[in-house]
Amino acid sequence: MKNKFMTRAIELSIESVNTGGGPFGSVIVKDEKIIAEGFNKVTSTNDPTAHGEIVAIRKACKSLNNFNLSGCELYSTCEPCPMCLSAIYWAHIDKVYYANTRDDAKKIDFDDSLIYSELLKNVKIRKIPMAQMMREEALKAFELWDKKADKVKY
């Protein structure tokens, strides 16, 4: 059964390549049914976040009318990049199946090793300079959130 879901993700990745996108496809499954599909749309939409997994997560959330995808599994043709992995955790997806590795992706010029290494560094020594500012003013929103009785936690 799981093979058919990965097979579909692979079909999507090939479709993406054949229509000008990157070689990545993804499906999200709930109760043994595909509820969302996605493939890389970075160049077609001029959106650097439109990776196959992100596209599928957005569609799944819309389909279920919920930002929480607990009870879902994600099938991706490649080990998720740091951005997609973060989105998978934020979405509370139960399990990820992947085909190609990050090393396979690196061999065809999809190299996320800089991002992985940057995440381990102190913000003061990252490649992209980061400077904190106006913390006191920004804390007001955090304080309001902390005191809000009817907040929806995610």
Coordinates of N, CA, C and O in Angstrom, one line a residue:
M1 N 0.8 -1.2 0.0 CA 0.0 0.0 0.0 C 0.9 1.3 0.0 O 0.6 2.2 -0.7
K2 N 1.9 1.3 0.9 CA 2.8 2.5 1.0 C 3.5 2.7 -0.3 O 3.8 3.9 -0.7
N3 N 3.8 1.6 -1.1 CA 4.5 1.8 -2.4 C 3.7 2.7 -3.3 O 4.2 3.4 -4.1
K4 N 2.3 2.5 -3.3 CA 1.5 3.3 -4.2 C 1.6 4.8 -3.9 O 1.5 5.6 -4.8
F5 N 1.7 5.1 -2.7 CA 1.8 6.5 -2.3 C 3.1 7.1 -2.7 O 3.2 8.2 -3.3
M6 N 4.2 6.4 -2.5 CA 5.5 6.9 -3.0 C 5.6 6.9 -4.5 O 6.1 7.8 -5.1
T7 N 5.0 5.9 -5.1 CA 4.9 5.9 -6.6 C 4.2 7.1 -7.1 O 4.7 7.7 -8.1
R8 N 3.1 7.5 -6.5 CA 2.5 8.8 -6.9 C 3.3 10.0 -6.7 O 3.4 10.9 -7.6
A9 N 4.1 10.0 -5.6 CA 5.0 11.2 -5.3 C 6.1 11.2 -6.5 O 6.4 12.3 -7.0
I10 N 6.6 10.0 -6.8 CA 7.6 10.0 -7.9 C 7.0 10.4 -9.2 O 7.6 11.2 -10.0
E11 N 5.7 10.0 -9.5 CA 5.1 10.5 -10.7 C 5.0 12.0 -10.7 O 5.2 12.7 -11.8
L12 N 4.6 12.6 -9.6 CA 4.6 14.1 -9.5 C 5.9 14.7 -9.7 O 6.0 15.8 -10.3
S13 N 7.0 14.1 -9.2 CA 8.3 14.7 -9.4 C 8.7 14.7 -10.8 O 9.3 15.6 -11.3
I14 N 8.4 13.6 -11.5 CA 8.7 13.5 -13.0 C 7.8 14.5 -13.8 O 8.4 15.2 -14.7
E15 N 6.6 14.7 -13.4 CA 5.7 15.7 -14.0 C 6.3 17.1 -13.8 O 6.3 17.9 -14.7
S16 N 6.8 17.3 -12.6 CA 7.4 18.6 -12.3 C 8.6 18.9 -13.2 O 8.7 20.0 -13.8
V17 N 9.5 17.9 -13.4 CA 10.6 18.1 -14.3 C 10.2 18.4 -15.7 O 10.7 19.2 -16.4
N18 N 9.2 17.6 -16.1 CA 8.7 17.7 -17.5 C 8.0 19.0 -17.8 O 7.7 19.4 -18.9
T19 N 7.5 19.7 -16.7 CA 6.8 21.0 -16.9 C 7.7 22.2 -16.4 O 7.1 23.3 -16.2
G20 N 9.0 22.0 -16.2 CA 9.9 23.1 -15.9 C 10.2 23.3 -14.4 O 10.9 24.2 -14.1
G21 N 9.7 22.4 -13.6 CA 9.9 22.5 -12.1 C 11.1 21.7 -11.7 O 11.7 20.9 -12.5
G22 N 11.4 21.7 -10.4 CA 12.4 20.9 -9.8 C 11.9 19.5 -9.6 O 10.7 19.2 -9.6
P23 N 12.8 18.5 -9.4 CA 12.5 17.1 -9.4 C 12.0 16.6 -8.0 O 12.5 15.6 -7.5
F24 N 11.0 17.2 -7.5 CA 10.5 16.9 -6.2 C 9.0 16.8 -6.2 O 8.3 17.7 -6.7
G25 N 8.5 15.7 -5.6 CA 7.0 15.5 -5.5 C 6.7 15.0 -4.1 O 7.5 14.4 -3.4
S26 N 5.5 15.2 -3.7 CA 5.0 14.8 -2.3 C 3.6 14.5 -2.3 O 2.8 15.2 -3.0
V27 N 3.2 13.6 -1.5 CA 1.7 13.4 -1.2 C 1.5 13.3 0.3 O 2.4 12.8 1.0
I28 N 0.3 13.7 0.7 CA 0.0 13.5 2.1 C -1.2 12.6 2.2 O -2.2 12.7 1.4
V29 N -1.1 11.6 3.1 CA -2.1 10.6 3.2 C -2.7 10.6 4.6 O -2.0 10.8 5.6
K30 N -4.0 10.4 4.6 CA -4.8 10.3 5.9 C -5.7 9.1 5.7 O -6.4 9.1 4.7
D31 N -5.7 8.2 6.7 CA -6.6 7.0 6.6 C -6.5 6.3 5.3 O -7.4 5.9 4.7
E32 N -5.2 6.1 4.9 CA -4.8 5.4 3.7 C -5.4 5.9 2.4 O -5.5 5.2 1.4
K33 N -5.7 7.3 2.4 CA -6.1 7.9 1.2 C -5.3 9.2 1.0 O -5.0 9.9 2.0
I34 N -4.9 9.5 -0.2 CA -4.2 10.7 -0.6 C -5.2 11.9 -0.4 O -6.2 11.9 -1.0
I35 N -4.8 12.8 0.5 CA -5.7 14.0 0.7 C -5.1 15.2 0.0 O -5.8 16.3 -0.1
A36 N -3.8 15.2 -0.3 CA -3.1 16.3 -1.0 C -1.9 15.9 -1.7 O -1.2 14.9 -1.3
E37 N -1.6 16.6 -2.8 CA -0.4 16.3 -3.6 C 0.3 17.6 -3.9 O -0.3 18.7 -3.9
G38 N 1.6 17.5 -4.1 CA 2.4 18.7 -4.4 C 3.6 18.4 -5.1 O 4.2 17.3 -5.0
F39 N 4.0 19.3 -6.0 CA 5.4 19.2 -6.6 C 6.0 20.5 -6.6 O 5.3 21.5 -6.4
N40 N 7.3 20.6 -6.9 CA 8.0 21.8 -6.8 C 7.5 22.9 -7.8 O 7.3 22.6 -9.0
K41 N 7.2 24.0 -7.2 CA 6.6 25.2 -8.0 C 7.5 26.4 -7.8 O 6.9 27.5 -8.0
V42 N 8.7 26.3 -7.4 CA 9.5 27.4 -7.1 C 9.6 28.4 -8.3 O 9.3 29.6 -8.1
T43 N 10.0 27.9 -9.4 CA 10.3 28.7 -10.6 C 9.0 29.1 -11.2 O 8.9 30.3 -11.8
S44 N 8.0 28.3 -11.3 CA 6.7 28.6 -11.9 C 5.9 29.7 -11.2 O 5.1 30.4 -11.8
T45 N 6.1 29.8 -9.9 CA 5.4 30.8 -9.1 C 6.3 31.9 -8.5 O 5.8 32.7 -7.8
N46 N 7.6 31.8 -8.8 CA 8.5 32.7 -8.2 C 8.4 32.8 -6.7 O 8.5 33.8 -6.1
D47 N 8.3 31.6 -6.1 CA 8.1 31.5 -4.7 C 9.1 30.5 -4.2 O 9.0 29.3 -4.4
P48 N 10.2 30.9 -3.5 CA 11.2 30.0 -3.0 C 10.7 29.0 -1.9 O 11.4 28.1 -1.6
T49 N 9.5 29.3 -1.4 CA 9.0 28.3 -0.4 C 8.1 27.3 -1.0 O 7.6 26.4 -0.3
A50 N 7.9 27.3 -2.3 CA 6.9 26.4 -3.0 C 7.6 25.0 -3.3 O 7.5 24.5 -4.4
H51 N 8.2 24.4 -2.3 CA 8.7 23.1 -2.5 C 7.5 22.1 -2.5 O 6.5 22.4 -2.0
G52 N 7.8 20.9 -3.0 CA 6.7 19.9 -3.1 C 6.0 19.6 -1.8 O 4.8 19.5 -1.7
E53 N 6.8 19.5 -0.7 CA 6.2 19.2 0.6 C 5.3 20.4 1.1 O 4.2 20.2 1.6
I54 N 5.8 21.6 0.9 CA 5.1 22.8 1.3 C 3.8 22.9 0.6 O 2.7 23.2 1.1
V55 N 3.9 22.7 -0.7 CA 2.6 22.8 -1.6 C 1.6 21.8 -1.1 O 0.4 22.1 -0.9
A56 N 2.1 20.5 -0.8 CA 1.2 19.5 -0.3 C 0.6 19.8 1.1 O -0.6 19.6 1.3
I57 N 1.4 20.4 1.9 CA 1.0 20.7 3.3 C -0.1 21.8 3.2 O -1.1 21.7 3.9
R58 N 0.1 22.8 2.3 CA -0.9 23.9 2.2 C -2.2 23.3 1.7 O -3.3 23.7 2.2
K59 N -2.1 22.4 0.7 CA -3.4 21.8 0.2 C -4.1 20.9 1.2 O -5.3 20.9 1.3
A60 N -3.3 20.2 2.0 CA -3.9 19.3 3.0 C -4.6 20.1 4.1 O -5.7 19.7 4.5
C61 N -3.9 21.2 4.5 CA -4.6 22.0 5.5 C -5.9 22.6 5.0 O -6.9 22.7 5.7
K62 N -5.8 23.0 3.8 CA -7.1 23.6 3.2 C -8.1 22.5 3.0 O -9.3 22.8 3.4
S63 N -7.7 21.4 2.6 CA -8.7 20.2 2.4 C -9.3 19.8 3.8 O -10.5 19.6 3.8
L64 N -8.5 19.8 4.8 CA -9.0 19.4 6.1 C -9.6 20.6 6.9 O -10.1 20.4 8.0
N65 N -9.4 21.8 6.4 CA -9.8 23.0 7.1 C -9.1 23.0 8.5 O -9.8 23.3 9.5
N66 N -7.9 22.7 8.6 CA -7.1 22.6 9.9 C -5.7 22.8 9.6 O -5.1 22.3 8.7
F67 N -5.0 23.5 10.5 CA -3.5 23.7 10.4 C -2.8 22.5 11.0 O -1.6 22.4 10.9
N68 N -3.5 21.6 11.7 CA -2.9 20.5 12.4 C -3.1 19.2 11.6 O -4.3 18.8 11.4
L69 N -2.1 18.6 11.1 CA -2.2 17.5 10.2 C -1.9 16.2 11.0 O -1.4 15.2 10.4
S70 N -2.1 16.2 12.3 CA -2.0 14.9 13.1 C -2.8 13.8 12.4 O -3.9 14.1 11.9
G71 N -2.3 12.6 12.4 CA -3.0 11.5 11.7 C -2.6 11.4 10.3 O -3.1 10.5 9.6
C72 N -1.8 12.3 9.8 CA -1.3 12.2 8.4 C 0.1 11.7 8.3 O 0.9 11.9 9.2
E73 N 0.4 11.2 7.1 CA 1.7 10.8 6.7 C 2.1 11.5 5.5 O 1.2 11.8 4.6
L74 N 3.4 11.8 5.3 CA 3.9 12.5 4.1 C 4.8 11.6 3.4 O 5.7 11.0 4.0
Y75 N 4.7 11.5 2.1 CA 5.6 10.8 1.2 C 6.3 11.8 0.3 O 5.6 12.5 -0.4
S76 N 7.6 11.8 0.4 CA 8.3 12.7 -0.4 C 9.4 12.0 -1.2 O 10.0 11.0 -0.8
T77 N 9.7 12.5 -2.4 CA 10.7 11.9 -3.3 C 12.1 12.2 -2.8 O 13.0 11.6 -3.3
C78 N 12.2 13.1 -1.8 CA 13.5 13.4 -1.3 C 13.4 13.7 0.2 O 12.4 14.2 0.7
E79 N 14.5 13.4 0.9 CA 14.6 13.8 2.3 C 14.3 15.3 2.4 O 14.9 16.1 1.7
P80 N 13.4 15.6 3.3 CA 13.0 17.1 3.3 C 14.1 18.0 3.7 O 15.0 17.7 4.5
C81 N 14.1 19.1 3.0 CA 15.1 20.2 3.3 C 14.8 20.8 4.7 O 13.7 20.5 5.2
P82 N 15.7 21.6 5.2 CA 15.4 22.2 6.6 C 14.1 23.0 6.6 O 13.4 22.9 7.6
M83 N 13.7 23.7 5.6 CA 12.4 24.5 5.6 C 11.3 23.5 5.6 O 10.3 23.7 6.4
C84 N 11.3 22.5 4.8 CA 10.2 21.5 4.7 C 10.1 20.7 6.0 O 9.0 20.5 6.5
L85 N 11.2 20.3 6.5 CA 11.2 19.6 7.8 C 10.6 20.4 8.9 O 9.8 19.9 9.7
S86 N 10.9 21.7 8.9 CA 10.3 22.6 9.9 C 8.8 22.6 9.7 O 8.0 22.5 10.7
A87 N 8.4 22.8 8.5 CA 6.9 22.8 8.2 C 6.2 21.5 8.6 O 5.1 21.5 9.1
I88 N 6.9 20.4 8.4 CA 6.4 19.1 8.8 C 6.2 19.0 10.3 O 5.1 18.6 10.7
Y89 N 7.1 19.5 11.0 CA 7.0 19.5 12.5 C 5.9 20.5 12.9 O 5.0 20.2 13.8
W90 N 5.8 21.7 12.3 CA 4.8 22.7 12.6 C 3.4 22.1 12.3 O 2.4 22.4 13.0
A91 N 3.3 21.3 11.3 CA 2.0 20.7 10.9 C 1.6 19.5 11.7 O 0.5 19.0 11.6
H92 N 2.5 19.0 12.5 CA 2.3 17.8 13.3 C 2.0 16.5 12.5 O 1.2 15.7 12.9
I93 N 2.7 16.4 11.4 CA 2.6 15.2 10.6 C 3.2 14.0 11.3 O 4.2 14.2 12.0
D94 N 2.5 12.9 11.3 CA 2.9 11.7 12.1 C 4.2 11.0 11.7 O 5.0 10.6 12.5
K95 N 4.3 10.9 10.4 CA 5.5 10.1 9.8 C 5.8 10.6 8.4 O 4.9 11.0 7.7
V96 N 7.1 10.5 8.1 CA 7.6 10.9 6.8 C 8.3 9.7 6.1 O 9.1 9.1 6.8
Y97 N 7.9 9.4 4.9 CA 8.7 8.5 4.1 C 9.3 9.2 3.0 O 8.7 10.2 2.4
Y98 N 10.6 8.9 2.7 CA 11.3 9.6 1.6 C 12.1 8.6 0.8 O 12.5 7.6 1.2
A99 N 12.4 9.0 -0.5 CA 13.1 8.2 -1.4 C 14.6 8.6 -1.5 O 15.4 8.0 -0.9
N100 N 14.8 9.7 -2.2 CA 16.2 10.2 -2.3 C 16.7 10.8 -1.1 O 15.9 11.4 -0.3
T101 N 18.0 10.8 -0.9 CA 18.6 11.5 0.3 C 19.1 12.9 0.0 O 19.2 13.3 -1.2
R102 N 19.4 13.6 1.0 CA 20.0 15.0 0.8 C 21.3 14.9 0.1 O 21.6 15.8 -0.7
D103 N 22.1 13.8 0.2 CA 23.3 13.7 -0.6 C 23.0 13.4 -2.0 O 23.7 13.9 -2.9
D104 N 21.9 12.7 -2.3 CA 21.5 12.5 -3.7 C 21.1 13.9 -4.3 O 21.5 14.2 -5.5
A105 N 20.4 14.7 -3.6 CA 20.0 16.0 -4.0 C 21.2 16.9 -4.2 O 21.3 17.7 -5.2
K106 N 22.2 16.8 -3.3 CA 23.4 17.6 -3.5 C 24.1 17.3 -4.8 O 24.7 18.2 -5.4
K107 N 24.1 16.1 -5.2 CA 24.8 15.7 -6.4 C 24.2 16.3 -7.7 O 24.9 16.4 -8.7
I108 N 23.0 16.8 -7.6 CA 22.4 17.5 -8.7 C 22.1 19.0 -8.4 O 21.2 19.6 -9.0
D109 N 22.9 19.5 -7.5 CA 23.0 20.9 -7.2 C 21.8 21.5 -6.4 O 21.5 22.6 -6.4
F110 N 21.2 20.6 -5.6 CA 20.2 21.0 -4.6 C 20.9 20.7 -3.2 O 20.7 19.7 -2.6
D111 N 21.8 21.7 -2.9 CA 22.6 21.5 -1.7 C 22.1 22.3 -0.5 O 22.2 23.5 -0.5
D112 N 21.6 21.6 0.5 CA 21.2 22.3 1.7 C 22.2 22.3 2.8 O 21.8 22.8 4.0
S113 N 23.4 21.9 2.6 CA 24.4 21.8 3.7 C 24.7 23.1 4.3 O 24.9 23.1 5.5
L114 N 24.7 24.2 3.6 CA 24.9 25.5 4.2 C 23.8 25.8 5.2 O 24.2 26.2 6.3
I115 N 22.6 25.5 4.9 CA 21.5 25.8 5.8 C 21.6 24.9 7.1 O 21.5 25.4 8.2
Y116 N 21.9 23.7 6.9 CA 22.1 22.8 8.0 C 23.2 23.3 8.9 O 23.0 23.4 10.1
S117 N 24.3 23.8 8.3 CA 25.4 24.2 9.2 C 25.1 25.6 9.8 O 25.5 25.8 10.9
E118 N 24.3 26.4 9.1 CA 24.0 27.7 9.7 C 23.1 27.6 10.9 O 23.2 28.4 11.8
L119 N 22.2 26.6 10.9 CA 21.3 26.4 12.0 C 22.0 26.0 13.3 O 21.5 26.3 14.4
L120 N 23.2 25.5 13.2 CA 24.0 25.1 14.3 C 24.8 26.3 14.9 O 25.3 26.2 16.0
K121 N 24.9 27.4 14.1 CA 25.7 28.5 14.6 C 24.9 29.5 15.4 O 23.7 29.6 15.3
N122 N 25.7 30.2 16.2 CA 25.1 31.4 17.0 C 24.7 32.4 16.0 O 25.4 32.6 14.9
V123 N 23.6 33.1 16.2 CA 23.1 34.1 15.2 C 24.1 35.1 14.9 O 24.0 35.7 13.8
K124 N 25.0 35.4 15.8 CA 26.0 36.5 15.5 C 27.1 36.1 14.5 O 27.8 37.0 14.0
I125 N 27.2 34.8 14.2 CA 28.2 34.4 13.2 C 27.7 33.7 12.0 O 28.4 33.1 11.2
R126 N 26.4 33.9 11.7 CA 25.8 33.3 10.5 C 26.2 34.1 9.3 O 26.5 35.3 9.4
K127 N 26.1 33.5 8.1 CA 26.4 34.1 6.9 C 25.6 35.3 6.6 O 26.1 36.3 6.1
I128 N 24.3 35.2 6.9 CA 23.4 36.4 6.7 C 23.4 37.1 8.1 O 23.0 36.6 9.1
P129 N 23.9 38.4 8.1 CA 23.9 39.1 9.4 C 22.5 39.3 10.0 O 21.6 39.5 9.3
M130 N 22.5 39.1 11.3 CA 21.2 39.3 12.0 C 21.5 40.2 13.2 O 22.5 40.1 13.9
A131 N 20.5 41.2 13.3 CA 20.7 42.1 14.4 C 19.3 42.3 15.1 O 18.3 42.5 14.5
Q132 N 19.4 42.1 16.4 CA 18.1 42.3 17.2 C 17.8 43.8 17.4 O 18.8 44.6 17.6
M133 N 16.6 44.1 17.4 CA 16.2 45.5 17.6 C 14.7 45.6 18.1 O 13.9 44.7 17.8
M134 N 14.4 46.6 18.8 CA 13.1 46.9 19.3 C 12.4 45.8 20.1 O 11.2 45.6 20.0
R135 N 13.2 45.0 20.9 CA 12.6 43.9 21.6 C 11.5 44.3 22.6 O 10.5 43.7 22.6
E136 N 11.8 45.3 23.3 CA 10.8 45.8 24.3 C 9.4 46.1 23.7 O 8.4 45.7 24.2
E137 N 9.5 46.8 22.5 CA 8.2 47.1 21.9 C 7.5 45.8 21.3 O 6.3 45.7 21.4
A138 N 8.3 44.9 20.8 CA 7.8 43.7 20.2 C 7.2 42.7 21.3 O 6.3 42.0 21.0
L139 N 7.8 42.8 22.5 CA 7.3 42.0 23.5 C 5.8 42.2 23.9 O 5.2 41.3 24.5
K140 N 5.3 43.4 23.5 CA 3.9 43.7 23.8 C 3.0 42.7 23.2 O 2.0 42.2 23.9
A141 N 3.2 42.3 22.0 CA 2.4 41.3 21.3 C 2.5 40.0 22.0 O 1.5 39.2 22.2
F142 N 3.7 39.6 22.5 CA 3.9 38.3 23.2 C 3.1 38.4 24.5 O 2.5 37.4 24.9
E143 N 3.2 39.5 25.2 CA 2.5 39.6 26.5 C 0.9 39.5 26.3 O 0.3 38.8 27.0
L144 N 0.4 40.1 25.2 CA -1.0 40.0 24.9 C -1.4 38.6 24.6 O -2.4 38.1 25.1
W145 N -0.5 37.9 23.8 CA -0.8 36.5 23.5 C -0.8 35.6 24.8 O -1.6 34.8 25.0
D146 N 0.2 35.9 25.6 CA 0.3 35.1 26.8 C -0.9 35.2 27.7 O -1.3 34.2 28.4
K147 N -1.5 36.4 27.8 CA -2.7 36.6 28.6 C -4.0 36.3 27.9 O -5.0 36.2 28.6
K148 N -4.0 36.0 26.6 CA -5.2 35.8 25.9 C -5.8 34.5 26.3 O -5.2 33.4 26.2
A149 N -7.1 34.5 26.8 CA -7.8 33.4 27.3 C -8.3 32.5 26.1 O -8.3 31.2 26.3
D150 N -8.6 33.0 25.0 CA -9.2 32.3 23.9 C -8.3 32.0 22.8 O -8.7 31.7 21.6
K151 N -7.0 32.0 23.1 CA -6.0 31.7 22.0 C -6.1 30.3 21.5 O -6.4 29.4 22.2
V152 N -5.8 30.1 20.2 CA -5.7 28.8 19.6 C -4.2 28.5 19.5 O -3.5 29.0 18.7
K153 N -3.8 27.5 20.3 CA -2.4 27.2 20.3 C -2.0 26.3 19.1 O -2.8 25.5 18.7
Y154 N -0.8 26.5 18.7 CA -0.3 25.7 17.6 C 1.1 25.4 17.8 O 1.8 24.6 17.3

